[in-house]
PDB file of C-alpha atoms in Angstrom:
ATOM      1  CA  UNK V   1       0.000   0.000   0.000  1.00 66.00           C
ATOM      2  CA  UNK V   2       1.329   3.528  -0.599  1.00 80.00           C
ATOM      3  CA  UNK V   3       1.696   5.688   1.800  1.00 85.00           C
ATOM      4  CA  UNK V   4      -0.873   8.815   2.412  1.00 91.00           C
ATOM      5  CA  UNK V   5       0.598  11.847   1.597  1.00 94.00           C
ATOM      6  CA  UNK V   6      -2.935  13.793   3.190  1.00 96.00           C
ATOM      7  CA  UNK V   7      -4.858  12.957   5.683  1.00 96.00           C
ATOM      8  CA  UNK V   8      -7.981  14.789   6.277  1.00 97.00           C
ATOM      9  CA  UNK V   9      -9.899  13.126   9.466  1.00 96.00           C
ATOM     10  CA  UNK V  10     -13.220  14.553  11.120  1.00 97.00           C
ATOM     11  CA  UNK V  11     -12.952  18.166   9.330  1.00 98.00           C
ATOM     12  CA  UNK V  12     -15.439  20.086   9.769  1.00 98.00           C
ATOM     13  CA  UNK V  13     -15.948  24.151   9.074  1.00 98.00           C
ATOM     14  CA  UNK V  14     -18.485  26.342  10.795  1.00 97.00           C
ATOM     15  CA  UNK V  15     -18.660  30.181   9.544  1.00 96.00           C
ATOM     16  CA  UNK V  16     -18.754  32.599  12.154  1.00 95.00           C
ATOM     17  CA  UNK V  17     -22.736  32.991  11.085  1.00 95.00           C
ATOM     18  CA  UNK V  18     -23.180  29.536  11.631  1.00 95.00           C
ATOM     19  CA  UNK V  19     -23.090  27.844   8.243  1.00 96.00           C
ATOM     20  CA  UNK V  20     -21.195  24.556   7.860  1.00 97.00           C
ATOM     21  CA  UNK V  21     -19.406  24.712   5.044  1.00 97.00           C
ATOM     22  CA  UNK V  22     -17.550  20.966   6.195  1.00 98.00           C
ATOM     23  CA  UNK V  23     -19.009  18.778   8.013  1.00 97.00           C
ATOM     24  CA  UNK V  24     -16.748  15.218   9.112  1.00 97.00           C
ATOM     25  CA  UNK V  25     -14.986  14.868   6.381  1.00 98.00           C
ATOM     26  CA  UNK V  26     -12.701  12.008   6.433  1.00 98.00           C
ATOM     27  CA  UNK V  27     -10.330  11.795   2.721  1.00 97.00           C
ATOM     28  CA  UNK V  28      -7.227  10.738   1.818  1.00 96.00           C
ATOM     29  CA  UNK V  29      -4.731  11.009  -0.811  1.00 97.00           C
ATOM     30  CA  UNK V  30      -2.158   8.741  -1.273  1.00 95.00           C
ATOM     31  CA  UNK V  31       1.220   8.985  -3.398  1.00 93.00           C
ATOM     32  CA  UNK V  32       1.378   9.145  -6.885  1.00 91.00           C
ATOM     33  CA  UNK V  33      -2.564   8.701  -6.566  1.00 93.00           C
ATOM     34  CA  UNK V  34      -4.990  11.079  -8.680  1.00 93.00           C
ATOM     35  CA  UNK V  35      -8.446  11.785  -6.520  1.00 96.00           C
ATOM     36  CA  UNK V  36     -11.145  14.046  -7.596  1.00 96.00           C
ATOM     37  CA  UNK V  37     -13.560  15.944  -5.267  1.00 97.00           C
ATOM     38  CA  UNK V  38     -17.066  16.153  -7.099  1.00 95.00           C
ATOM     39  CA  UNK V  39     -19.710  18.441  -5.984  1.00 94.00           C
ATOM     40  CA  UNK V  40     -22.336  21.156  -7.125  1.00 92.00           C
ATOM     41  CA  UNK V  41     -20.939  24.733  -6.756  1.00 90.00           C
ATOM     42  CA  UNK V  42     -21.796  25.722  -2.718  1.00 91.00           C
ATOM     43  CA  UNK V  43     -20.841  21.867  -1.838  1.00 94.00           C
ATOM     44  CA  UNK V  44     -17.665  23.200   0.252  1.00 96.00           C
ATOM     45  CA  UNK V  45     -15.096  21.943  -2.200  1.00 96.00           C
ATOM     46  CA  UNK V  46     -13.034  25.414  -2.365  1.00 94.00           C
ATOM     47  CA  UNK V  47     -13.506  25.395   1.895  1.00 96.00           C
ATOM     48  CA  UNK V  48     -11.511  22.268   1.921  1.00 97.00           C
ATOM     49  CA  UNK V  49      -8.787  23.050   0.111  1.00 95.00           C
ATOM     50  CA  UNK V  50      -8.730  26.449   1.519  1.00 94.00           C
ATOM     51  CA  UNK V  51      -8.124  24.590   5.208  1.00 94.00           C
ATOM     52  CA  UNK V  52      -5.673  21.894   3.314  1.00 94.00           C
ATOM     53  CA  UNK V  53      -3.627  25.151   2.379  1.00 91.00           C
ATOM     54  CA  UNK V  54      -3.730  26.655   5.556  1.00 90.00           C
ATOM     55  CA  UNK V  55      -5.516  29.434   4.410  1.00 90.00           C
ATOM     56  CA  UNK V  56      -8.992  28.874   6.456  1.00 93.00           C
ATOM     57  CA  UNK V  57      -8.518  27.394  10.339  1.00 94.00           C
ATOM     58  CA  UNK V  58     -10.878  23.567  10.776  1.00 96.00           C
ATOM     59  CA  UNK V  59     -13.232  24.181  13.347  1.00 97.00           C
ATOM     60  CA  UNK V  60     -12.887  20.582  14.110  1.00 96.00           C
ATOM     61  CA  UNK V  61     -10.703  18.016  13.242  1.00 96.00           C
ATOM     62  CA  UNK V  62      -7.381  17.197  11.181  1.00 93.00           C
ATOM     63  CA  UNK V  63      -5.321  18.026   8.257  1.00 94.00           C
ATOM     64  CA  UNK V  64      -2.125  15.628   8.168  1.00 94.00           C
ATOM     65  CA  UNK V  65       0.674  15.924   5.553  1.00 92.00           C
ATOM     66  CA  UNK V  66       2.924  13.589   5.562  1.00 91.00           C
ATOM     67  CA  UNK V  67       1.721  12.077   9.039  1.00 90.00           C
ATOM     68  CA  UNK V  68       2.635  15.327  10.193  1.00 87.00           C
ATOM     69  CA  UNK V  69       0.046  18.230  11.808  1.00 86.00           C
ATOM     70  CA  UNK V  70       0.500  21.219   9.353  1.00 74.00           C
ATOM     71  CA  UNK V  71      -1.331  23.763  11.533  1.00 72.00           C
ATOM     72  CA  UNK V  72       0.186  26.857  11.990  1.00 64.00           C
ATOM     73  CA  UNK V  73       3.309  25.429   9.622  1.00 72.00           C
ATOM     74  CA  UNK V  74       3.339  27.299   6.224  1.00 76.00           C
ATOM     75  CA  UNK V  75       6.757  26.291   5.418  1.00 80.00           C
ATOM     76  CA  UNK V  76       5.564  22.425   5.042  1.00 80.00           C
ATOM     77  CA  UNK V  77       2.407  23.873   2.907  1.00 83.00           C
ATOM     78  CA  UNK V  78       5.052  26.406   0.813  1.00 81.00           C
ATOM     79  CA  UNK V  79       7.799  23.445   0.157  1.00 82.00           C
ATOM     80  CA  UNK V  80       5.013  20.655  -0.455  1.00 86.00           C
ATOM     81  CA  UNK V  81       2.028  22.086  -2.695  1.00 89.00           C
ATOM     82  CA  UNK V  82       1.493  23.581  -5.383  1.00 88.00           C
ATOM     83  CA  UNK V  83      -2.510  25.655  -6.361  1.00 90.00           C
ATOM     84  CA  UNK V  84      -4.306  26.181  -9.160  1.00 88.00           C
ATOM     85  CA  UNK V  85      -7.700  28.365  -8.353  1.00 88.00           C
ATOM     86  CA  UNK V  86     -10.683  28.229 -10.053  1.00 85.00           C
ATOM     87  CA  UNK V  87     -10.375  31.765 -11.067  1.00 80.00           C
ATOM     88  CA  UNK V  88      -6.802  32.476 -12.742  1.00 75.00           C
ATOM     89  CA  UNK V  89      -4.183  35.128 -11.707  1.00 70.00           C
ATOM     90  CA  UNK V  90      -2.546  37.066 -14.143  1.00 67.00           C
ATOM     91  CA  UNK V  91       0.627  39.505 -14.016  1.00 72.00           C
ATOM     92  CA  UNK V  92      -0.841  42.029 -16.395  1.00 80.00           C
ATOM     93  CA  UNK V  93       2.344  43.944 -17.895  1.00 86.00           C
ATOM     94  CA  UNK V  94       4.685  40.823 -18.151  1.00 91.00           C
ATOM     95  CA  UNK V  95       4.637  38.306 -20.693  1.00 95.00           C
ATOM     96  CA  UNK V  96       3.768  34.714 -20.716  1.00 94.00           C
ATOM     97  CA  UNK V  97       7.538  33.530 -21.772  1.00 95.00           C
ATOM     98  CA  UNK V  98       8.708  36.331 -18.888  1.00 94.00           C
ATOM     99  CA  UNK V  99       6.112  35.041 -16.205  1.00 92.00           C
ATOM    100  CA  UNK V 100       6.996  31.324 -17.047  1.00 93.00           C
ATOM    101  CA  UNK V 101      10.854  32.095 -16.440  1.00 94.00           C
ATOM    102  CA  UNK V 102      10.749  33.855 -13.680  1.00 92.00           C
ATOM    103  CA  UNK V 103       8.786  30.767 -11.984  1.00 90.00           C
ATOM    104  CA  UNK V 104      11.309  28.537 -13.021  1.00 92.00           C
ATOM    105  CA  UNK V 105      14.224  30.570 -11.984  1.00 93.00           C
ATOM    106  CA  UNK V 106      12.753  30.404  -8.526  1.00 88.00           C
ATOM    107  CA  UNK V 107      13.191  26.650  -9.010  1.00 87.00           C
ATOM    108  CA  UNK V 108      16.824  27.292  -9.352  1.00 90.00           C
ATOM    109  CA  UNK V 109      17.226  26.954 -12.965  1.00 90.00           C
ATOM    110  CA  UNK V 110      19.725  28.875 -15.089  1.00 93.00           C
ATOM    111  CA  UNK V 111      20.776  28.771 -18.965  1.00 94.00           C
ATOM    112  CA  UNK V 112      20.837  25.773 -20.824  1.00 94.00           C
ATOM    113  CA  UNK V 113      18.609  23.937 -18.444  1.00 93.00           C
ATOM    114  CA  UNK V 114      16.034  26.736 -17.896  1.00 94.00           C
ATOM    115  CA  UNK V 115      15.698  27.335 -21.636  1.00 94.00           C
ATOM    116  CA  UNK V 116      15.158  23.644 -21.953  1.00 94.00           C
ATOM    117  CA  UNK V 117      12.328  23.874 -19.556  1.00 92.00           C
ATOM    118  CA  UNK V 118      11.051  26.775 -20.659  1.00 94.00           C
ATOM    119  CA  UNK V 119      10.568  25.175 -24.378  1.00 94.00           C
ATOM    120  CA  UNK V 120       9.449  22.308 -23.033  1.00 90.00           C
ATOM    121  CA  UNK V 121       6.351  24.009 -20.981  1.00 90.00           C
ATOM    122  CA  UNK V 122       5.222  26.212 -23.908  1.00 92.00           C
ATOM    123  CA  UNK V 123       5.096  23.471 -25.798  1.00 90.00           C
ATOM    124  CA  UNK V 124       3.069  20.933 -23.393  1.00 84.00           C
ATOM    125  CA  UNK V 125       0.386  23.737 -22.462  1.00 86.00           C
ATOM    126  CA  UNK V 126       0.270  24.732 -26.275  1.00 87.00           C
ATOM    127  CA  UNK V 127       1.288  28.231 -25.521  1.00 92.00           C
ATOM    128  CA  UNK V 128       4.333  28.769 -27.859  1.00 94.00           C
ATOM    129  CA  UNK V 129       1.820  31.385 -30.225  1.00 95.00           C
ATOM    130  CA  UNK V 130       1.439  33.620 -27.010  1.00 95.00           C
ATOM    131  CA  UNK V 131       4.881  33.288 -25.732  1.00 96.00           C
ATOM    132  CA  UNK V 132       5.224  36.889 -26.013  1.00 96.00           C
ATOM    133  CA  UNK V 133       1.616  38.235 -25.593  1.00 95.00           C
ATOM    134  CA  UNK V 134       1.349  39.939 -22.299  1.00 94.00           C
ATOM    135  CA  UNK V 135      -1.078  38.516 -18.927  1.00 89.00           C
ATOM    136  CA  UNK V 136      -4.034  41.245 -19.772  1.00 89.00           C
ATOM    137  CA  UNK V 137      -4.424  40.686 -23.576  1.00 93.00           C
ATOM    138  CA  UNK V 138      -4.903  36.686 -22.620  1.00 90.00           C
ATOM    139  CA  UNK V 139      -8.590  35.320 -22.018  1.00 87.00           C
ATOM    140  CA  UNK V 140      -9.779  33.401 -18.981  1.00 84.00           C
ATOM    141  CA  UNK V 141      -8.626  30.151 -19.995  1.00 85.00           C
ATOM    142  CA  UNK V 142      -5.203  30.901 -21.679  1.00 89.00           C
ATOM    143  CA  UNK V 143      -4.279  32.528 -18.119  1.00 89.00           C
ATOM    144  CA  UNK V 144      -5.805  29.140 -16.414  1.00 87.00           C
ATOM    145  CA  UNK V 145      -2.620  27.657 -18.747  1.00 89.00           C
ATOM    146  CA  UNK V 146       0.093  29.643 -17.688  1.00 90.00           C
ATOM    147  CA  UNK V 147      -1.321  28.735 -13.645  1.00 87.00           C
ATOM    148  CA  UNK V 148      -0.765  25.578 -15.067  1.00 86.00           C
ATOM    149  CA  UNK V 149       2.795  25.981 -16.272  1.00 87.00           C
ATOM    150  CA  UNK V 150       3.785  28.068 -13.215  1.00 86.00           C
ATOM    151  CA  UNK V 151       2.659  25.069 -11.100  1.00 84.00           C
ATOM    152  CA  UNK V 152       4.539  22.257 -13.595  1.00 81.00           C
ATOM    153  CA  UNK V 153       7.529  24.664 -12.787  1.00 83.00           C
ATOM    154  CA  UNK V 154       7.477  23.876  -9.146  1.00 83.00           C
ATOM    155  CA  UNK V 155       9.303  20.900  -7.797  1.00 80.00           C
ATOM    156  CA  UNK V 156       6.350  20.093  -5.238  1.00 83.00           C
ATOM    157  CA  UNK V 157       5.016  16.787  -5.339  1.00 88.00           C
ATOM    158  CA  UNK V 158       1.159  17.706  -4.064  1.00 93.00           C
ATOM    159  CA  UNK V 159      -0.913  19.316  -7.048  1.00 92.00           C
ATOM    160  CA  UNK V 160      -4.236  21.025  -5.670  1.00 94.00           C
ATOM    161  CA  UNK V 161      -6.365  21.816  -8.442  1.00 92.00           C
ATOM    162  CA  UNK V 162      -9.382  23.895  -8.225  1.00 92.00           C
ATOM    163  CA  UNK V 163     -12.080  23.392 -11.460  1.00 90.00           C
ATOM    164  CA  UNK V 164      -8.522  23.024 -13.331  1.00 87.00           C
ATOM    165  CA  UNK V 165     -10.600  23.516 -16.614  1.00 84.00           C
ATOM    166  CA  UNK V 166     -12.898  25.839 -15.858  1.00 84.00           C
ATOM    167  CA  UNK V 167     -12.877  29.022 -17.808  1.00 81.00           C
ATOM    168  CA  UNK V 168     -11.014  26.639 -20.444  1.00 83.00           C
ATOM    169  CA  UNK V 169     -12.122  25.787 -24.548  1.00 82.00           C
ATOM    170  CA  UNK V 170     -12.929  22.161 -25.166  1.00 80.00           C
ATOM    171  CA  UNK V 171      -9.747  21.507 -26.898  1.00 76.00           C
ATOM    172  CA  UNK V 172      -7.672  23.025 -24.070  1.00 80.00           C
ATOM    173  CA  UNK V 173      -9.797  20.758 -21.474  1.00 82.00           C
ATOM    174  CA  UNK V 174      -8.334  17.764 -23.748  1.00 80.00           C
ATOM    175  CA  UNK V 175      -4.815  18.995 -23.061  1.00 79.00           C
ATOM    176  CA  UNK V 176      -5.243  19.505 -19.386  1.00 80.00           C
ATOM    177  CA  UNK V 177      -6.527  16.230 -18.848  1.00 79.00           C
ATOM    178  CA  UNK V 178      -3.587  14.213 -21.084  1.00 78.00           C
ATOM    179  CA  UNK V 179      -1.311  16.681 -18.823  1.00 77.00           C
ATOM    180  CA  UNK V 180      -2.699  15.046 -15.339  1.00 76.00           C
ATOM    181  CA  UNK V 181      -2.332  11.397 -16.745  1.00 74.00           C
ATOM    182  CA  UNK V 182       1.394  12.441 -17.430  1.00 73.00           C
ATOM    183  CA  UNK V 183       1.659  13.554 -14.105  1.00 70.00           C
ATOM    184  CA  UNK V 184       1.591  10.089 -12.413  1.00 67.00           C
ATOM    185  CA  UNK V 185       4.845  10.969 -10.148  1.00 80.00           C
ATOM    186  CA  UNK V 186       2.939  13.572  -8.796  1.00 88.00           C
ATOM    187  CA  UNK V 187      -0.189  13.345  -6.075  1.00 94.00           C
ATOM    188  CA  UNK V 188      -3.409  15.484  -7.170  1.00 93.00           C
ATOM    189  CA  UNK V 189      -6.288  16.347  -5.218  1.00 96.00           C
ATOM    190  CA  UNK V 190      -8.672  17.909  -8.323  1.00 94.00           C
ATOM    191  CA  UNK V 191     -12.123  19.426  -7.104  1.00 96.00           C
ATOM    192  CA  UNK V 192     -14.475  19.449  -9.906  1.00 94.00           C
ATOM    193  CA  UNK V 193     -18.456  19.904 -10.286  1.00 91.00           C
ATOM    194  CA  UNK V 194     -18.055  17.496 -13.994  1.00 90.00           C
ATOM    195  CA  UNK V 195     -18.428  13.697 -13.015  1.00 89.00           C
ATOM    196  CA  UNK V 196     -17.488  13.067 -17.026  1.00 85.00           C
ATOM    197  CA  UNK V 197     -14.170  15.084 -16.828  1.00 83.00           C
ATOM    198  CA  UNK V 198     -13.205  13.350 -13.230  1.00 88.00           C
ATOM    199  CA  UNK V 199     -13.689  10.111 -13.783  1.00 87.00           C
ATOM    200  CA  UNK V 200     -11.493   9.812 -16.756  1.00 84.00           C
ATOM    201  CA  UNK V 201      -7.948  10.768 -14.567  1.00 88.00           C
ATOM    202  CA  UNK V 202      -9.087   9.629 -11.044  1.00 91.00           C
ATOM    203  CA  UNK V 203      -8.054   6.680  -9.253  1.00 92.00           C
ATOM    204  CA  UNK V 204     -10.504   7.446  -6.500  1.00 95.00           C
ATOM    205  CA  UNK V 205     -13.498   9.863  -6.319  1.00 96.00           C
ATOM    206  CA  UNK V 206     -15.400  11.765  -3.457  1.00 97.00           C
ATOM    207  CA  UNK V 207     -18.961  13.075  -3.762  1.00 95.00           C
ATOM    208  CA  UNK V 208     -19.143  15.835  -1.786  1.00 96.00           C
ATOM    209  CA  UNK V 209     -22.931  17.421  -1.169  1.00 94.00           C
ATOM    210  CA  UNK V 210     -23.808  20.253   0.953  1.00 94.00           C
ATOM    211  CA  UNK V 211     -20.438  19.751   2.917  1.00 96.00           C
ATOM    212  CA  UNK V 212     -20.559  16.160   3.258  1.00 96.00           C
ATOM    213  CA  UNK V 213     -18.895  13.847   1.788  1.00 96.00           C
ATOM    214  CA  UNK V 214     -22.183  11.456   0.181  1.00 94.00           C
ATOM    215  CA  UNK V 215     -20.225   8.586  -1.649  1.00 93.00           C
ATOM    216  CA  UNK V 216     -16.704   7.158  -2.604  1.00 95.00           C
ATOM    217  CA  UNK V 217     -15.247   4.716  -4.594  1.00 94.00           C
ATOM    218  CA  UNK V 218     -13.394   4.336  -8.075  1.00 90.00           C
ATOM    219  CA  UNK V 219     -14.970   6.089 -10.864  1.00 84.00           C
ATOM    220  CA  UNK V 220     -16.742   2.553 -12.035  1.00 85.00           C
ATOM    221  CA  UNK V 221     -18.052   1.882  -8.663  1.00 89.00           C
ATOM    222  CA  UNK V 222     -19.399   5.549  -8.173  1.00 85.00           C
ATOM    223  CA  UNK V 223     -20.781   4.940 -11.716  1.00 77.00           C
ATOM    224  CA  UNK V 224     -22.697   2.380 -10.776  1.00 80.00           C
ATOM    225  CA  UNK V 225     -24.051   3.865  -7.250  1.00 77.00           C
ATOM    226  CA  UNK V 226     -24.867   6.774 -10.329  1.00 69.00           C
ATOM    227  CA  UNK V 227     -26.910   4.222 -11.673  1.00 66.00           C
ATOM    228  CA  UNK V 228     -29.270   3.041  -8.843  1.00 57.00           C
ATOM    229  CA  UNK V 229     -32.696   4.276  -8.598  1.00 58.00           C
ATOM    230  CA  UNK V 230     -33.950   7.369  -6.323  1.00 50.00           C
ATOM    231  CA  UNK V 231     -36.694   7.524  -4.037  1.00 54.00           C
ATOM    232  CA  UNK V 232     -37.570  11.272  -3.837  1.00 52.00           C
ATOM    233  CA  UNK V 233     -40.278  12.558  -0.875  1.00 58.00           C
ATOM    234  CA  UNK V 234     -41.996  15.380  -0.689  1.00 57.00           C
ATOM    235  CA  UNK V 235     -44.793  17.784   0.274  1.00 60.00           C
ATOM    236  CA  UNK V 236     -47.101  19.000  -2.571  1.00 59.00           C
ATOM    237  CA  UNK V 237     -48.789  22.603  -1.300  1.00 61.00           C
ATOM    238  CA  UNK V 238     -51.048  21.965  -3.789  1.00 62.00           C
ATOM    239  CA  UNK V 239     -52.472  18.792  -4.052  1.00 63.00           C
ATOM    240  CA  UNK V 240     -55.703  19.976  -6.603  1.00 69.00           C
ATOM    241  CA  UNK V 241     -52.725  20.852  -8.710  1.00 64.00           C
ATOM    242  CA  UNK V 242     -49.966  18.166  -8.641  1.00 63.00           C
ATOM    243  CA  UNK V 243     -52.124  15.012  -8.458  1.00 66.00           C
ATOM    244  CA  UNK V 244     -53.491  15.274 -11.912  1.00 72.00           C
ATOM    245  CA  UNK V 245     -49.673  15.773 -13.298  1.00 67.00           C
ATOM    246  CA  UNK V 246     -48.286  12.617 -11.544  1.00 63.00           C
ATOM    247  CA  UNK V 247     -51.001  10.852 -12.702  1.00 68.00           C
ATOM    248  CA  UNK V 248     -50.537  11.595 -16.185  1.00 67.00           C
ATOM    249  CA  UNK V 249     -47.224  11.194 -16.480  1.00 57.00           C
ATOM    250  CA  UNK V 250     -47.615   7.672 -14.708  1.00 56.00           C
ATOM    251  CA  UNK V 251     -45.394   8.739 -11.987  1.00 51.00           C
ATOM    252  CA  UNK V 252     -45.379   6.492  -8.800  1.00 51.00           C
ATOM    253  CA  UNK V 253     -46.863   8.446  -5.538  1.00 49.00           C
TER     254      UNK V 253
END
């Protein structure tokens, strides 16, 4: 068995006006593993990896990296992880070639090497056309792809990746998701509300519904649970007006 690289146990988040945006969440991520968070936007996918980063403080339970409490310890978050949000950054005046080096000369890499690199990244994220274009004449989703090649430019082994294709053009979407299967020496925590997207690059999956996790499994055996039938309940106000509908439709009430 691999070893868990995160280890979120009994995490739960309460807003100070009482919402729980978490509630006893128990996941784990294990190395070189790809997991995917599913949920409807609101299900408290962004809150957990807010508290995972360190970013947001668990009003209950833990968040263990490497077997090791991170609370309070942003040098184990800095060193280990790398983010993409769901809504892309951009460094307006400076261009995508300039924004790209400069992340991988924080990596420590210089001439040959770095040019190497740098080639090499365009290239993979399909950004070699905008190489010189600068951050504000890019759209949405081309500045979701240089997030992505500032975070391939880290060494960090932990990849947490919020609706990595949101804001992106089918064919892009394509790309990210060959990317991630290329990515197998790395450990990714994706959150995602696309079930069809996930399930194609996750080992494991979590359903996570108004802040609790619902269901888990691999993507065939939460395809199946997708599968089973659903008893629904509920409360017509008016009954003059509904009956005659369910009837018609030969709906079971």
């Amino acid at each position: 068995m691999r070893k868990p690289v995160i280890q979120i146990e009994n995490l739960t988040k309460v807003y100070q006006n009482g919402f729980k945006a978490n509630d006893q969440i128990n996941i784990h991520l294990e190395e070189e593993e790809i997991i995917g968070i599913v949920g409807p936007n609101g299900a408290g996918k962004t809150t957990l990896i807010r508290q995972i980063l360190g970013l947001l403080k668990p009003t209950e339970g833990k968040i263990l990296i490497h077997g090791k409490d991170t609370l309070g310890d942003q040098r184990i978050i800095k060193e280990e992880f790398v983010y993409v949000p769901q809504i892309p950054l951009s460094y307006p005046a400076i261009t995508v070639i300039d924004t790209i080096r400069y992340a991988l000369q924080l990596e420590g890499l210089y001439g040959k090497q770095l040019q190497q690199q740098l080639d090499m990244t365009l290239s993979n994220l399909g950004l070699e056309s905008y190489a010189n274009v600068p951050g504000y004449q890019l759209s949405g989703g081309l500045r979701k792809m240089v997030l992505f090649a500032i975070a391939l430019a880290k060494k960090a082994t932990i990849l947490l990746l919020d609706e990595p294709t949101s804001m992106v053009d089918i064919a892009r979407k394509q790309d990210i998701w060959k990317l991630m299967k290329r990515l197998q020496k790395r450990s990714i925590l994706l959150a995602s509300h696309d079930m069809n997207e996930v399930k194609k690059v996750c080992h494991r999956i979590y359903i996570l519904v108004g802040g609790k996790i619902i269901a888990k499994g691999s993507a065939a055996e939460i395809g199946q649970m997708l599968k089973m039938p659903v008893e629904i309940e509920f409360v017509p106000i008016n009954t003059d007006y509904i009956m005659p509908i369910l009837q018609k439709k030969s709906i079971i009430w």
